[in-house]
Coordinates of C-alpha atoms in Angstrom, one line a residue:
X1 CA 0.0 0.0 0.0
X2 CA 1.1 4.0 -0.5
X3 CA 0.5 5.9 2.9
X4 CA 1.0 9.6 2.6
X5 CA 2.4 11.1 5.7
X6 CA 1.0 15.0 6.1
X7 CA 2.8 18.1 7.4
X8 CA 0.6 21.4 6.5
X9 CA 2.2 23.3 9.4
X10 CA -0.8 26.1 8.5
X11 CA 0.4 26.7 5.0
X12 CA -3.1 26.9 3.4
X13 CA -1.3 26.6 -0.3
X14 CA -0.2 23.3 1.1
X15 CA -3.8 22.0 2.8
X16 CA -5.4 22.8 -0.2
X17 CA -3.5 21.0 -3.0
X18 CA -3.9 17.7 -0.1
X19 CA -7.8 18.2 0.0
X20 CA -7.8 17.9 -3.4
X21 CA -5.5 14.8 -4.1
X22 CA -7.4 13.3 -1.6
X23 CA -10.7 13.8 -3.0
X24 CA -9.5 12.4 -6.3
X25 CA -7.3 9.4 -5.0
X26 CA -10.1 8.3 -2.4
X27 CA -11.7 5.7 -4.4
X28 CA -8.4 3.8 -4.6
X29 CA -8.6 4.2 -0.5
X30 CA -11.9 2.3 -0.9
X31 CA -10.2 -0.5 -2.9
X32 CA -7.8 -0.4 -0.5
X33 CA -9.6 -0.6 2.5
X34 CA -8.2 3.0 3.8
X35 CA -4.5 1.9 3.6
X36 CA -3.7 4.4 0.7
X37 CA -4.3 6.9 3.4
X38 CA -3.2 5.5 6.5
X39 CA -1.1 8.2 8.4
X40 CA 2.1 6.6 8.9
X41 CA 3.7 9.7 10.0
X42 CA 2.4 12.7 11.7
X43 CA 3.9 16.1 12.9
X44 CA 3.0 17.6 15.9
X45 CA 4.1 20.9 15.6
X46 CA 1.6 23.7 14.3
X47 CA 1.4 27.2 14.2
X48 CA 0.2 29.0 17.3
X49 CA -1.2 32.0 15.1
X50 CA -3.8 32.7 12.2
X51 CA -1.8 31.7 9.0
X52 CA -4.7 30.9 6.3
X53 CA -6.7 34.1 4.9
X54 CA -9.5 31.9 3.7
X55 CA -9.8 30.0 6.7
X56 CA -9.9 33.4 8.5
X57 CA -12.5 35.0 6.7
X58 CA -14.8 31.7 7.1
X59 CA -14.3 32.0 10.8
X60 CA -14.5 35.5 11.2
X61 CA -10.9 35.9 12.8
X62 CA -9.4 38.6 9.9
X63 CA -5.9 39.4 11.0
X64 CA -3.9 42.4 9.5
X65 CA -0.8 40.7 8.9
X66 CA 1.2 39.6 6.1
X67 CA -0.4 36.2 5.9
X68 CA -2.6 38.0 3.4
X69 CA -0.1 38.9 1.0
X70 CA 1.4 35.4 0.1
X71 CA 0.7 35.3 -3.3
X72 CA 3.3 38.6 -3.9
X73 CA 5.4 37.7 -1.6
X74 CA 6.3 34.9 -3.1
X75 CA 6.2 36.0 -6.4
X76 CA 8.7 38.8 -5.4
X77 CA 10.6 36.0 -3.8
X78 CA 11.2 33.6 -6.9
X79 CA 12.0 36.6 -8.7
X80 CA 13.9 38.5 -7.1
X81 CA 11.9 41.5 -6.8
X82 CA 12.0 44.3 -3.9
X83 CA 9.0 44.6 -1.7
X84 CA 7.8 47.5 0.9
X85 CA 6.3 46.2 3.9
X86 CA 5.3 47.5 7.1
X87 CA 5.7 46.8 10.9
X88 CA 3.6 49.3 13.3
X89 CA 4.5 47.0 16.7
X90 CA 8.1 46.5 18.5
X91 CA 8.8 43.4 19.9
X92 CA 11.9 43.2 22.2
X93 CA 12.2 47.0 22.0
X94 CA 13.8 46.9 18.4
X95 CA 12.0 50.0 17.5
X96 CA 11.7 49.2 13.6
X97 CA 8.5 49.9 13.2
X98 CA 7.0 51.8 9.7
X99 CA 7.3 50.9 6.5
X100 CA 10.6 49.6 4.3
X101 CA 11.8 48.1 1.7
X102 CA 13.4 44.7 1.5
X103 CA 14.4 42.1 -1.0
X104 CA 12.0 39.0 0.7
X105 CA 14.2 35.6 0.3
X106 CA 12.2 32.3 1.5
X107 CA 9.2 32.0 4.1
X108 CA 10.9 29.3 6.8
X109 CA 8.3 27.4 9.2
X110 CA 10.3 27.2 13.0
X111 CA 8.9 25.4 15.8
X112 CA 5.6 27.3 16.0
X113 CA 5.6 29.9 13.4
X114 CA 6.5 31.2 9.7
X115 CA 9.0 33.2 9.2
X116 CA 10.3 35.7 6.6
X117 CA 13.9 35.8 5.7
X118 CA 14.9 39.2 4.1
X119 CA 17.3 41.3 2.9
X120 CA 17.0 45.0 3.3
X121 CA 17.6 47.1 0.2
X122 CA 19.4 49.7 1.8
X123 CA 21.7 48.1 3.6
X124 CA 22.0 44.6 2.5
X125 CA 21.2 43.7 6.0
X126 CA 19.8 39.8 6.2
X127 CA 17.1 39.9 9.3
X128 CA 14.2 37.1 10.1
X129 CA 11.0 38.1 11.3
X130 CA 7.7 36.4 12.1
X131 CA 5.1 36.9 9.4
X132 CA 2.3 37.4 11.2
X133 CA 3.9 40.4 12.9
X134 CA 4.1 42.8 9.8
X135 CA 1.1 44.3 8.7
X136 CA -0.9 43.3 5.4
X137 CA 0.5 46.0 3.5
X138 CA 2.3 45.0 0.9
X139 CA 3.6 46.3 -2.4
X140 CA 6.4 46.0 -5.0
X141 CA 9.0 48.7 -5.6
X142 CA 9.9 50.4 -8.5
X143 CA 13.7 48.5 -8.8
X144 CA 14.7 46.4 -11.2
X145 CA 14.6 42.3 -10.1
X146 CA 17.7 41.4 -9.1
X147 CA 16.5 38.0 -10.3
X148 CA 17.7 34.4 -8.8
X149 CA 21.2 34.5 -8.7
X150 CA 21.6 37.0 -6.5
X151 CA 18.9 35.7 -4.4
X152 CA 20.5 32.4 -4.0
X153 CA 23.3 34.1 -2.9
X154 CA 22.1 36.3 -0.3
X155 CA 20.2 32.7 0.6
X156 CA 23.6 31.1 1.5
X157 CA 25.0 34.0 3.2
X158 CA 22.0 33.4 5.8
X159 CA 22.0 29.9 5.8
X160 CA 25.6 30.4 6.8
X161 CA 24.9 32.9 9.9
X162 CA 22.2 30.2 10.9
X163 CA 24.6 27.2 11.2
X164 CA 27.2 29.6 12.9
X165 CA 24.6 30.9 15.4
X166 CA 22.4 29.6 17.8
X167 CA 18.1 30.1 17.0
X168 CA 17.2 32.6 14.7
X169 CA 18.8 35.9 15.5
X170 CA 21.0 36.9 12.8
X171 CA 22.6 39.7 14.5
X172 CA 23.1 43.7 13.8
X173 CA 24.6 45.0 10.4
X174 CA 28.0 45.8 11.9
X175 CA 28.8 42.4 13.6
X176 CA 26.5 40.6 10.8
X177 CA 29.0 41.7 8.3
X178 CA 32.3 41.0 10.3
X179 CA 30.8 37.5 10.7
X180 CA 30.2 36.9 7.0
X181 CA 34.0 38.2 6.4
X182 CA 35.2 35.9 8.8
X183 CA 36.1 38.7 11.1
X184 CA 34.5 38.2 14.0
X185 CA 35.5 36.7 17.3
X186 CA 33.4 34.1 18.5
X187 CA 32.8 32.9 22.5
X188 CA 33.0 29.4 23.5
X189 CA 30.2 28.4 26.0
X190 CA 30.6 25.0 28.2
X191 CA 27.5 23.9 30.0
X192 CA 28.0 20.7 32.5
X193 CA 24.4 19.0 32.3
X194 CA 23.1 16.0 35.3
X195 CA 21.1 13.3 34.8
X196 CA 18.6 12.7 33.7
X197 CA 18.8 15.5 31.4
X198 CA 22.6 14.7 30.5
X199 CA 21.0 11.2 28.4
X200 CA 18.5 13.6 26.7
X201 CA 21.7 16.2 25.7
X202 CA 23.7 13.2 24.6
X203 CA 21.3 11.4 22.1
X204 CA 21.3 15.0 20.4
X205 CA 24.6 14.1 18.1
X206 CA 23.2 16.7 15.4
X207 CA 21.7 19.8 17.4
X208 CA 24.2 21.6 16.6
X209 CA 27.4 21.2 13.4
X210 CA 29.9 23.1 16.0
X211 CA 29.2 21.0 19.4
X212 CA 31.3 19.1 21.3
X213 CA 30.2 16.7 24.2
X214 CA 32.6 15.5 26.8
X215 CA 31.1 12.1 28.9
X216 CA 32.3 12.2 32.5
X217 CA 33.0 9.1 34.8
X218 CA 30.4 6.7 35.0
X219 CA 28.5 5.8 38.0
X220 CA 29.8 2.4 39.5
X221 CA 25.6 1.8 40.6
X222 CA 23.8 3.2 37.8
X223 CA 25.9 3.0 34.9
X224 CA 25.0 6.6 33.7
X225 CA 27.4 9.4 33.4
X226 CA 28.0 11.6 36.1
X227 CA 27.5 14.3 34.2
X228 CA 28.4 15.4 30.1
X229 CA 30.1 18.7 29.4
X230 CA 28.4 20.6 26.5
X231 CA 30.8 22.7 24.5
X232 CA 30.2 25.6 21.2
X233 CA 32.0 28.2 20.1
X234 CA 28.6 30.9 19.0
X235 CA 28.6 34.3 18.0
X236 CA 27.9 37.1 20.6
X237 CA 24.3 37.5 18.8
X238 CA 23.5 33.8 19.7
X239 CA 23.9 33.8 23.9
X240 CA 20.3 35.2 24.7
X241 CA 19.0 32.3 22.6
X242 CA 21.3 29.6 23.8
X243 CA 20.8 30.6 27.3
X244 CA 16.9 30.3 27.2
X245 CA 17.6 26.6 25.8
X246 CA 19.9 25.7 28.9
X247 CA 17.2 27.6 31.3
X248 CA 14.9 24.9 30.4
X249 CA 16.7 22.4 32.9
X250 CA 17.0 24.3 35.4
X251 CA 18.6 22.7 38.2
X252 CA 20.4 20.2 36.3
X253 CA 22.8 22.6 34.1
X254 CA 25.6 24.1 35.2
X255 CA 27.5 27.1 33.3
X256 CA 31.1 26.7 33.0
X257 CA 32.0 29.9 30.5
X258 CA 32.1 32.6 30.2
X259 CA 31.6 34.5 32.8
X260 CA 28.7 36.8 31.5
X261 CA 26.6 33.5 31.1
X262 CA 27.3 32.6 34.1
X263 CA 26.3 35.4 35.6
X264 CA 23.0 35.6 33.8
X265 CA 22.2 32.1 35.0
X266 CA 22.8 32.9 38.6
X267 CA 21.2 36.2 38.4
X268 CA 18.0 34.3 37.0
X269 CA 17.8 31.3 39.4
X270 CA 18.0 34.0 41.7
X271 CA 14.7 35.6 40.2
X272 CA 13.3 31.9 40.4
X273 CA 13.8 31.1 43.8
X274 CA 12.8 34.6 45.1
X275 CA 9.5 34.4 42.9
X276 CA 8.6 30.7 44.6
X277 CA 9.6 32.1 48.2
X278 CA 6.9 35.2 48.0
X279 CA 4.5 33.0 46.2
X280 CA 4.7 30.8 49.3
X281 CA 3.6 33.3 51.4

């Protein structure tokens, strides 16, 4: 039998072109007795936000975001054409808010969201933003297309900051281009991690290209390791995000280096321990 595992992640381009191959293959299900479409596979991540215009409007939920532009953006995208959008919130207090113009590169799904990869036209800078968190304005510019070359290499030029880095901040214009030149200094972070999270950090061979782990001495009773050190060399840009993956286990991660982690760790499980003691009262 042919099973066709499903991942729409709320890209309504994708659920539609499914609804319709199913509606013309499901007499062959019949013949098979539903193996055809058996789900063999299944992803369990989805998109925490409004992603599908027509599904909006059926529900009633409208949204002014960007979500309702797809159809240029992508156009502008697999032609390399410049694009101005607008942004009138600012999240982390980035203060770029208004409208400008950018050269759009590839809509990425991460974890629970879409993405836009972007290049602005002024500055060349390369910057990824959530979609639904620009406005539904959308418009093309009056600049030549650059066409696909040139996209596919501004393309690899993020891909590289994203397998040097750590999540999806790609860092301000100044250190963005020292790090593309090769130019910039990076900082090695250690992390000692216990059990039982130290088994979960060592089945992760391929989190990261750059890691290294270290296994300690195993215990004589148990058999497990003591505890795994967690090494990466990341660029400045990447240590908020890394540190909010380590914060995750708490009480069973350590910092080693450098020091500035290590002092945002203690300075937060301070915060933590102060929170429970007041709510305790």
């Amino acid at each position: 039998p042919i099973c066709f595992p499903v991942t729409i992640l709320g890209d309504a381009q994708t659920r539609r072109i499914y609804e319709t191959l199913s509606k013309r293959l499901r007499g062959l299900d019949m013949e098979l007795n539903g193996e055809f479409f058996y789900p063999t596979r299944q992803h369990l991540n989805r998109a925490i936000i409004h992603t599908d215009p027509e599904e909006m409007a059926a529900k009633g939920e409208n949204r002014d975001t960007l979500f309702h532009k797809l159809p240029l953006l992508e156009q502008a995208i697999s032609q390399g054409q410049a694009i101005e959008i607008s942004r009138t919130k600012s999240f982390y207090g980035s203060g770029n808010v208004g409208r400008f113009q950018i050269f759009p590169l590839q809509l990425i799904y991460h974890d629970i969201a879409w993405y836009l990869l972007y290049e602005l036209c002024e500055s060349g800078h390369l910057v990824m933003g959530r979609v639904n968190r620009f406005n539904s304005y959308c418009s093309l510019v009056k600049i030549p297309s650059r066409g696909l070359e040139k996209q596919r290499e501004s393309l690899a030029k993020a891909y590289q900051l994203l397998e040097n880095g750590w999540g999806l901040n790609l860092g301000e214009p100044e250190l963005q281009q020292l790090e593309l030149a090769g130019n910039l200094k990076f900082i090695e972070v250690e992390v000692r991690f216990y059990p039982p999270i130290s088994n979960f950090i060592v089945e992760g061979e391929r989190r990261h290209p750059n890691q290294k782990i270290v296994l300690g001495e195993p215990d004589k009773n148990s058999g497990e390791y003591k505890f795994i050190e967690y090494s990466i060399k990341l660029p400045p840009r990447s240590l908020n995000e890394f540190i909010q993956w380590v914060y995750r286990y708490m009480d069973k991660a350590q910092i080693l280096s450098p020091p500035e982690l290590i002092k945002l760790y203690r300075d937060w499980e301070t915060d933590r321990k102060s929170t429970r003691l007041n709510s305790s009262h």
